[in-house]
Amino acid sequence: MYTESQLPEELGEYLKECRARLSPRTVGLPESGTPRRVPGLRREEVAHLVGISTHAYARLEQGRAPVPRSVLDTLARVLHLSDQQRDHLFALAAGGAREGRRRPAQKAHPQFRRLLDELATSPALVIGRRLDILAWNPLAAAVLTDFGKVAGKRRNYARLMFTDPAFRELCLDWRTDARTCVTHLRLEAARHPCDPALAELVGELSVVDADFRQWWAGRQMNGLRMGTKRLRHPVVGDLTLDWDSLTCAAEPAQKLLIATAEPGTPSHDGLLFLASWTADPEQPAKDAAA
């Protein structure tokens, strides 16, 4: 977790890591042919490409100067950052929220709740800050886990991913899925470095899981594309599901995650079977606050 005094250092370390991944050839600079003391681009090379002095760029890495948006935009292009990496850079430069108070508990937005009730044959759940699970439909519970049996304060996607053996066994690509969770939490930490609840979650997962501890200590960012997830379900067998997300326009910190399967495939048949198995017109989508 970050404190205010750590933020400039974190920004500088992130910029160093980004430039260390690139070679002069990657960004169109000629190779000098002389050995380099450090991997990747030098400070002066990045400064040249951005169009600022080496001294000015050094001050940015040292956290001794504000970073104009135009410079951040250029840095993102020069360092070949993905959209998620660019967002992380902007969040670190902004310093995130400075308050140390707990933010109010989130509740699933009513529009998302209505959508959950309409999605009878697609697993869907609402995810909030820190990957808290705010609501889900019956099929999501049948496919992933019975979220209603998970204590409210522990109903968090990352916590389940790293601490629930059944959840880990369900995910055939567990390491990829788990590292994506770490990336989500790292982006949240950059936006809100003084969030006590996030600090508690990161501290807990760092203690109980060595992989989380190692990935959190590193600075590599996995992509946040939802894409395809492979699951080994105890009832219907292997499922290959395409996951996507919708961001709530009224509350951007909430996302609706929806899974679908290609019609005519065993995965689609498996979803239809689970949907019929869990069908109950009097059983609406579940809300974490309920």
Short mmCIF file of C-alpha atoms in Angstrom, two decimals:
data_model
loop_
_atom_site.label_atom_id
_atom_site.label_comp_id
_atom_site.label_asym_id
_atom_site.label_seq_id
_atom_site.Cartn_x
_atom_site.Cartn_y
_atom_site.Cartn_z
CA MET A 1 0.00 0.00 0.00
CA TYR A 2 1.18 3.54 -0.63
CA THR A 3 1.53 6.44 1.77
CA GLU A 4 1.82 10.04 0.64
CA SER A 5 5.59 9.97 1.12
CA GLN A 6 5.86 6.82 -1.03
CA LEU A 7 3.90 8.13 -4.01
CA PRO A 8 6.73 10.08 -5.71
CA GLU A 9 9.05 7.11 -5.22
CA GLU A 10 6.44 4.76 -6.67
CA LEU A 11 5.98 7.00 -9.73
CA GLY A 12 9.74 7.16 -10.26
CA GLU A 13 10.16 3.40 -9.90
CA TYR A 14 7.32 2.80 -12.35
CA LEU A 15 8.89 5.11 -14.95
CA LYS A 16 12.26 3.37 -14.49
CA GLU A 17 10.66 -0.02 -15.00
CA CYS A 18 8.83 1.14 -18.11
CA ARG A 19 11.95 2.55 -19.76
CA ALA A 20 13.99 -0.52 -18.73
CA ARG A 21 11.69 -2.70 -20.88
CA LEU A 22 12.53 -0.78 -24.08
CA SER A 23 15.61 -0.74 -26.29
CA PRO A 24 16.75 2.22 -28.42
CA ARG A 25 15.78 0.22 -31.52
CA THR A 26 12.23 -0.19 -30.17
CA VAL A 27 11.70 3.59 -30.13
CA GLY A 28 13.61 4.36 -33.33
CA LEU A 29 16.91 5.48 -31.80
CA PRO A 30 20.24 4.30 -33.26
CA GLU A 31 22.22 1.70 -31.30
CA SER A 32 25.51 3.17 -30.06
CA GLY A 33 27.27 -0.18 -29.96
CA THR A 34 28.74 0.55 -26.53
CA PRO A 35 27.75 -1.60 -23.53
CA ARG A 36 25.00 -0.17 -21.30
CA ARG A 37 25.34 -0.06 -17.53
CA VAL A 38 21.58 -0.41 -17.10
CA PRO A 39 18.98 -2.16 -19.29
CA GLY A 40 16.60 -0.25 -21.48
CA LEU A 41 16.49 3.43 -22.29
CA ARG A 42 18.56 6.02 -20.47
CA ARG A 43 16.97 9.05 -18.84
CA GLU A 44 18.43 11.37 -21.45
CA GLU A 45 16.98 9.25 -24.26
CA VAL A 46 13.48 9.36 -22.76
CA ALA A 47 13.83 13.10 -22.17
CA HIS A 48 14.87 13.61 -25.81
CA LEU A 49 11.87 11.63 -27.10
CA VAL A 50 9.47 13.47 -24.79
CA GLY A 51 10.93 16.87 -25.72
CA ILE A 52 12.10 18.02 -22.29
CA SER A 53 15.52 18.43 -20.72
CA THR A 54 17.25 15.55 -18.98
CA HIS A 55 17.21 17.59 -15.77
CA ALA A 56 13.44 18.10 -16.06
CA TYR A 57 12.85 14.39 -16.65
CA ALA A 58 15.10 13.47 -13.71
CA ARG A 59 12.99 15.71 -11.48
CA LEU A 60 9.88 13.82 -12.64
CA GLU A 61 11.40 10.47 -11.70
CA GLN A 62 12.44 11.90 -8.34
CA GLY A 63 8.95 13.22 -7.64
CA ARG A 64 10.26 16.76 -7.38
CA ALA A 65 8.06 18.36 -10.03
CA PRO A 66 4.40 18.19 -11.10
CA VAL A 67 3.80 16.34 -14.36
CA PRO A 68 1.73 18.25 -16.93
CA ARG A 69 -0.91 16.19 -18.72
CA SER A 70 0.72 16.85 -22.09
CA VAL A 71 3.99 15.36 -20.78
CA LEU A 72 2.15 12.34 -19.38
CA ASP A 73 0.45 11.77 -22.74
CA THR A 74 3.78 11.92 -24.52
CA LEU A 75 5.45 9.67 -21.92
CA ALA A 76 2.74 7.06 -22.41
CA ARG A 77 3.36 7.04 -26.16
CA VAL A 78 7.16 7.07 -25.88
CA LEU A 79 7.16 4.21 -23.35
CA HIS A 80 4.68 2.19 -25.43
CA LEU A 81 2.22 1.86 -22.54
CA SER A 82 -1.01 -0.10 -22.85
CA ASP A 83 -4.28 1.59 -21.88
CA GLN A 84 -4.13 0.04 -18.41
CA GLN A 85 -0.48 1.02 -17.92
CA ARG A 86 -1.29 4.56 -19.07
CA ASP A 87 -4.14 4.76 -16.54
CA HIS A 88 -1.75 3.56 -13.83
CA LEU A 89 0.81 6.23 -14.80
CA PHE A 90 -1.84 8.98 -14.62
CA ALA A 91 -3.11 7.71 -11.27
CA LEU A 92 0.39 7.68 -9.77
CA ALA A 93 1.13 11.16 -11.10
CA ALA A 94 -2.13 12.48 -9.66
CA GLY A 95 -1.28 11.01 -6.28
CA GLY A 96 -4.72 9.44 -5.82
CA ALA A 97 -7.11 10.30 -3.00
CA ARG A 98 -5.38 11.60 0.11
CA GLU A 99 -8.09 10.86 2.62
CA GLY A 100 -7.41 8.12 5.14
CA ARG A 101 -11.07 7.61 5.99
CA ARG A 102 -13.12 4.59 5.06
CA ARG A 103 -15.40 5.23 2.13
CA PRO A 104 -19.08 4.28 2.43
CA ALA A 105 -19.93 0.69 1.56
CA GLN A 106 -21.06 0.29 -2.03
CA LYS A 107 -24.43 -1.09 -3.10
CA ALA A 108 -25.23 -2.45 -6.53
CA HIS A 109 -26.81 0.24 -8.70
CA PRO A 110 -30.57 -0.37 -9.28
CA GLN A 111 -30.12 -0.51 -13.06
CA PHE A 112 -27.50 -3.24 -12.70
CA ARG A 113 -29.84 -5.08 -10.32
CA ARG A 114 -32.55 -5.06 -13.00
CA LEU A 115 -30.11 -6.32 -15.61
CA LEU A 116 -29.07 -9.19 -13.34
CA ASP A 117 -32.70 -10.28 -13.06
CA GLU A 118 -33.03 -10.33 -16.85
CA LEU A 119 -29.91 -12.44 -17.46
CA ALA A 120 -31.37 -15.89 -16.83
CA THR A 121 -28.98 -17.90 -19.04
CA SER A 122 -25.78 -15.88 -18.55
CA PRO A 123 -23.76 -15.80 -15.32
CA ALA A 124 -23.44 -12.18 -14.19
CA LEU A 125 -22.23 -10.30 -11.13
CA VAL A 126 -21.63 -6.71 -10.07
CA ILE A 127 -18.09 -5.88 -8.96
CA GLY A 128 -17.22 -2.75 -7.01
CA ARG A 129 -14.12 -1.10 -5.61
CA ARG A 130 -11.37 -3.47 -4.49
CA LEU A 131 -13.17 -6.26 -6.47
CA ASP A 132 -15.90 -6.49 -3.82
CA ILE A 133 -18.84 -8.59 -5.06
CA LEU A 134 -21.94 -6.40 -4.75
CA ALA A 135 -24.61 -8.57 -6.40
CA TRP A 136 -24.99 -11.70 -8.53
CA ASN A 137 -27.62 -13.74 -10.32
CA PRO A 138 -28.41 -17.41 -9.52
CA LEU A 139 -26.44 -18.71 -12.51
CA ALA A 140 -23.27 -16.88 -11.37
CA ALA A 141 -23.62 -18.63 -8.01
CA ALA A 142 -24.10 -21.98 -9.77
CA VAL A 143 -21.08 -21.49 -12.03
CA LEU A 144 -18.59 -19.83 -9.66
CA THR A 145 -19.56 -20.30 -6.02
CA ASP A 146 -22.53 -19.73 -3.73
CA PHE A 147 -21.68 -16.15 -2.83
CA GLY A 148 -24.60 -16.08 -0.39
CA LYS A 149 -22.72 -18.52 1.84
CA VAL A 150 -19.64 -16.28 1.94
CA ALA A 151 -19.54 -13.86 4.87
CA GLY A 152 -20.30 -10.34 3.68
CA LYS A 153 -16.93 -8.83 4.63
CA ARG A 154 -15.12 -11.66 2.85
CA ARG A 155 -17.19 -11.51 -0.34
CA ASN A 156 -14.39 -10.24 -2.55
CA TYR A 157 -13.28 -11.71 -5.89
CA ALA A 158 -9.55 -11.39 -5.20
CA ARG A 159 -9.91 -12.85 -1.72
CA LEU A 160 -11.75 -15.87 -3.13
CA MET A 161 -9.17 -16.25 -5.88
CA PHE A 162 -6.27 -16.43 -3.42
CA THR A 163 -7.79 -18.03 -0.32
CA ASP A 164 -10.59 -20.39 -1.43
CA PRO A 165 -9.19 -23.80 -2.53
CA ALA A 166 -12.40 -24.67 -4.43
CA PHE A 167 -12.29 -21.37 -6.32
CA ARG A 168 -8.64 -21.97 -7.20
CA GLU A 169 -9.43 -25.48 -8.46
CA LEU A 170 -12.32 -24.11 -10.54
CA CYS A 171 -10.02 -21.78 -12.53
CA LEU A 172 -8.02 -23.77 -15.07
CA ASP A 173 -5.88 -20.69 -15.82
CA TRP A 174 -5.57 -19.69 -12.19
CA ARG A 175 -2.22 -17.88 -12.42
CA THR A 176 -3.38 -15.66 -15.28
CA ASP A 177 -6.71 -14.91 -13.59
CA ALA A 178 -5.04 -14.27 -10.23
CA ARG A 179 -2.46 -11.90 -11.71
CA THR A 180 -5.28 -9.96 -13.36
CA CYS A 181 -6.80 -9.51 -9.89
CA VAL A 182 -3.48 -8.11 -8.65
CA THR A 183 -3.44 -5.62 -11.53
CA HIS A 184 -6.98 -4.48 -10.64
CA LEU A 185 -5.96 -3.93 -7.02
CA ARG A 186 -2.76 -2.12 -8.01
CA LEU A 187 -4.73 0.32 -10.17
CA GLU A 188 -7.16 0.90 -7.30
CA ALA A 189 -4.24 1.49 -4.94
CA ALA A 190 -2.78 4.09 -7.29
CA ARG A 191 -6.13 5.92 -7.39
CA HIS A 192 -6.74 5.68 -3.64
CA PRO A 193 -3.39 5.13 -1.88
CA CYS A 194 -4.79 5.89 1.56
CA ASP A 195 -7.80 3.54 1.46
CA PRO A 196 -7.70 1.62 4.78
CA ALA A 197 -9.93 -1.23 3.54
CA LEU A 198 -7.72 -1.80 0.51
CA ALA A 199 -4.63 -1.73 2.72
CA GLU A 200 -6.20 -4.42 4.92
CA LEU A 201 -7.03 -6.60 1.92
CA VAL A 202 -3.54 -6.30 0.43
CA GLY A 203 -1.96 -6.99 3.82
CA GLU A 204 -4.13 -10.06 4.38
CA LEU A 205 -3.44 -11.55 0.94
CA SER A 206 0.29 -10.82 1.24
CA VAL A 207 0.40 -12.83 4.45
CA VAL A 208 -1.64 -15.84 3.32
CA ASP A 209 -0.39 -16.30 -0.26
CA ALA A 210 3.21 -16.29 -1.49
CA ASP A 211 2.23 -15.68 -5.12
CA PHE A 212 0.22 -12.60 -4.20
CA ARG A 213 3.11 -11.33 -2.07
CA GLN A 214 5.57 -11.76 -4.95
CA TRP A 215 3.33 -10.23 -7.61
CA TRP A 216 2.35 -7.28 -5.43
CA ALA A 217 6.00 -6.55 -4.64
CA GLY A 218 6.78 -6.55 -8.38
CA ARG A 219 5.48 -3.92 -10.76
CA GLN A 220 4.54 -5.96 -13.80
CA MET A 221 1.01 -5.18 -14.97
CA ASN A 222 -1.16 -7.85 -16.56
CA GLY A 223 -3.71 -6.79 -19.14
CA LEU A 224 -7.24 -6.19 -17.88
CA ARG A 225 -9.06 -7.60 -20.90
CA MET A 226 -11.87 -9.85 -19.77
CA GLY A 227 -11.49 -12.32 -22.62
CA THR A 228 -11.95 -16.07 -22.28
CA LYS A 229 -11.97 -17.93 -18.97
CA ARG A 230 -11.69 -21.69 -18.66
CA LEU A 231 -13.38 -23.35 -15.72
CA ARG A 232 -13.60 -26.95 -14.50
CA HIS A 233 -17.10 -27.17 -13.05
CA PRO A 234 -17.86 -30.06 -10.67
CA VAL A 235 -21.28 -30.75 -12.26
CA VAL A 236 -21.08 -29.93 -16.00
CA GLY A 237 -17.34 -30.34 -16.58
CA ASP A 238 -15.08 -27.95 -18.46
CA LEU A 239 -16.55 -24.60 -19.51
CA THR A 240 -15.01 -22.06 -21.88
CA LEU A 241 -16.73 -18.74 -21.25
CA ASP A 242 -16.28 -15.32 -22.83
CA TRP A 243 -16.42 -12.65 -20.13
CA ASP A 244 -17.06 -8.98 -20.75
CA SER A 245 -17.89 -5.99 -18.57
CA LEU A 246 -20.15 -2.95 -18.57
CA THR A 247 -19.24 0.13 -16.55
CA CYS A 248 -22.04 1.83 -14.65
CA ALA A 249 -22.53 5.32 -16.14
CA ALA A 250 -23.95 6.64 -12.86
CA GLU A 251 -21.23 5.06 -10.72
CA PRO A 252 -18.10 4.21 -12.73
CA ALA A 253 -16.56 2.31 -9.79
CA GLN A 254 -19.08 -0.48 -10.47
CA LYS A 255 -18.89 -3.00 -13.30
CA LEU A 256 -21.33 -5.66 -14.46
CA LEU A 257 -19.44 -8.83 -15.50
CA ILE A 258 -21.30 -11.13 -17.90
CA ALA A 259 -20.26 -14.55 -19.21
CA THR A 260 -21.51 -16.17 -22.41
CA ALA A 261 -20.65 -19.27 -24.42
CA GLU A 262 -20.71 -19.95 -28.15
CA PRO A 263 -24.11 -21.45 -29.05
CA GLY A 264 -24.00 -25.13 -29.89
CA THR A 265 -20.88 -25.79 -27.85
CA PRO A 266 -20.65 -28.05 -24.78
CA SER A 267 -20.05 -24.92 -22.70
CA HIS A 268 -23.30 -23.39 -23.92
CA ASP A 269 -25.15 -26.63 -23.19
CA GLY A 270 -23.58 -26.64 -19.72
CA LEU A 271 -24.84 -23.12 -19.01
CA LEU A 272 -28.33 -24.01 -20.18
CA PHE A 273 -28.33 -27.06 -17.93
CA LEU A 274 -27.21 -25.03 -14.89
CA ALA A 275 -29.76 -22.32 -15.75
CA SER A 276 -32.59 -24.86 -15.77
CA TRP A 277 -31.20 -26.45 -12.63
CA THR A 278 -31.28 -23.12 -10.76
CA ALA A 279 -34.41 -21.68 -12.42
CA ASP A 280 -36.82 -20.25 -9.86
CA PRO A 281 -39.13 -17.36 -10.84
CA GLU A 282 -39.32 -16.33 -7.20
CA GLN A 283 -35.54 -16.25 -6.80
CA PRO A 284 -34.26 -12.85 -7.99
CA ALA A 285 -30.64 -11.81 -8.22
CA LYS A 286 -28.88 -11.61 -4.87
CA ASP A 287 -27.52 -8.41 -3.38
CA ALA A 288 -24.51 -8.37 -1.09
CA ALA A 289 -26.34 -5.93 1.18
CA ALA A 290 -29.26 -8.32 1.64
#
